[in-house]
Amino acid sequence: MTGVPERGAIISGIGISRIGRRTGIPGLDLTAEASRQAIADAGLRPEDIDGVATLGDTPVKAACGVLGLAPTYLGGGIDTGGLLSPVMSAVQAVGSGQARHVLVYRTVQMIGGAILPDGAAPHLEGAGLDPAPGGDAAGPVFPARDGLAGGMAELMNAHAYSAANWLAMHCRRHMHLYGTTKEQLGALAVNSRRNAGLNPSAVFRTPITLDDYLSARLISEPFGLLDCDVPIDGSIALVVSTADHQTACDHPVQVEAMGGSTGPGGWYLRADYPRMASSDAAAELWSRTDLRPGDVDFAQLYDGFTFLALAWLEAFGFCGEGESGPFVAGPGRIALEGSFPINTYGGQLSAGRMHGYWIVHEACLQLRGQAGERQLTRREVAAVGAGGGPIAGALLLSAR
């Protein structure tokens, strides 16, 4: 499909820091570890990086100082791409000629790091860097949409203070409408832990059984402890480059298409509830490519809670509406050796919560044939979906 800027962008390099729980390692050190790996992996030097994008964690000025970067393009914050907004702004920047090589990083420390309110960019203040052309200091290219905080006052008044509460309501409604079961949610958790056992960086690698899942303590009905992702310390980085750099790096990954949404409807006010912004993000993605769901070999799906992976399967069209429960419970379907593997690195449920950036990293590893013991045999096209509720971003990636 012509006229799509993402076709002019590749992911040229990836990096991952040490991963752990309560490591005590400063966030700047983790950011530097992942970023240096990504820059070298892209076949670049620090002086080649002319853009930086981040979600709002390690301050940009500090990161640039320790890495020796002098970018002229800045992007990041939460926008139409949801948690993947920095990646998507980087793709648009290189696709439109605003930059050639953009470093994107996400660093978290147990509680997950800060997610900034729309338009805020405190870590860029005083950085001595100019805003990206056509954008403010936060650099998002996408226009913001209304509805991100829709219904929050009512949720707070009802003492529903956690995303566990809000998404549990989505899950309960899905169960009521389609007969989705706890055992089907458990199939996701068990599969993720099995995959994590083959990932040396995953924080939880000991196998679990469906009985272990069902007996875990309740968090917010119907979610138990093993329905919830794992807070960690760590950093993921990637370099988004112009497509003409593909001959100069060892393992380019093509960005085929992307889509995003921050509404409408907030957490529970959508007319098609319990659908979420993932439905809008996936629809936009498919409108920007000639590829179809049947062309996708595997998926890396946001699983801050088990139900979010079900929602993404339906949003992408990998199964019909209401059919995601039986889909994941099908014998062997979502396993590494199955017909449609998902979350091959262990997901946020077992590897750890990186707000959607580990799923991009893993998709690239699989497409590059570098996933070790968990490497898939079919690895030409990957779908990535990150976020839940009113924010979502989707990427379609392919082996170059």
Coordinates of C-alpha atoms in Angstrom, one line a residue, residues 30 44 81 122 127 148-149 186 196 236 244 256 305 325 331:
L30 CA 19.0 0.7 33.1
L44 CA 25.1 3.1 14.6
G81 CA -0.8 5.6 20.0
P122 CA 8.4 17.7 32.6
A127 CA 17.0 19.8 28.1
L148 CA -9.1 9.2 27.9
A149 CA -10.4 10.1 31.3
G186 CA -6.2 -19.5 33.1
A196 CA 8.7 -17.6 30.4
I236 CA 13.8 -1.7 26.7
D244 CA 17.3 3.1 3.4
E256 CA 4.1 -2.5 7.9
F305 CA -4.5 -8.6 32.9
G325 CA -12.1 -17.7 25.3
P331 CA -5.5 -27.6 22.6

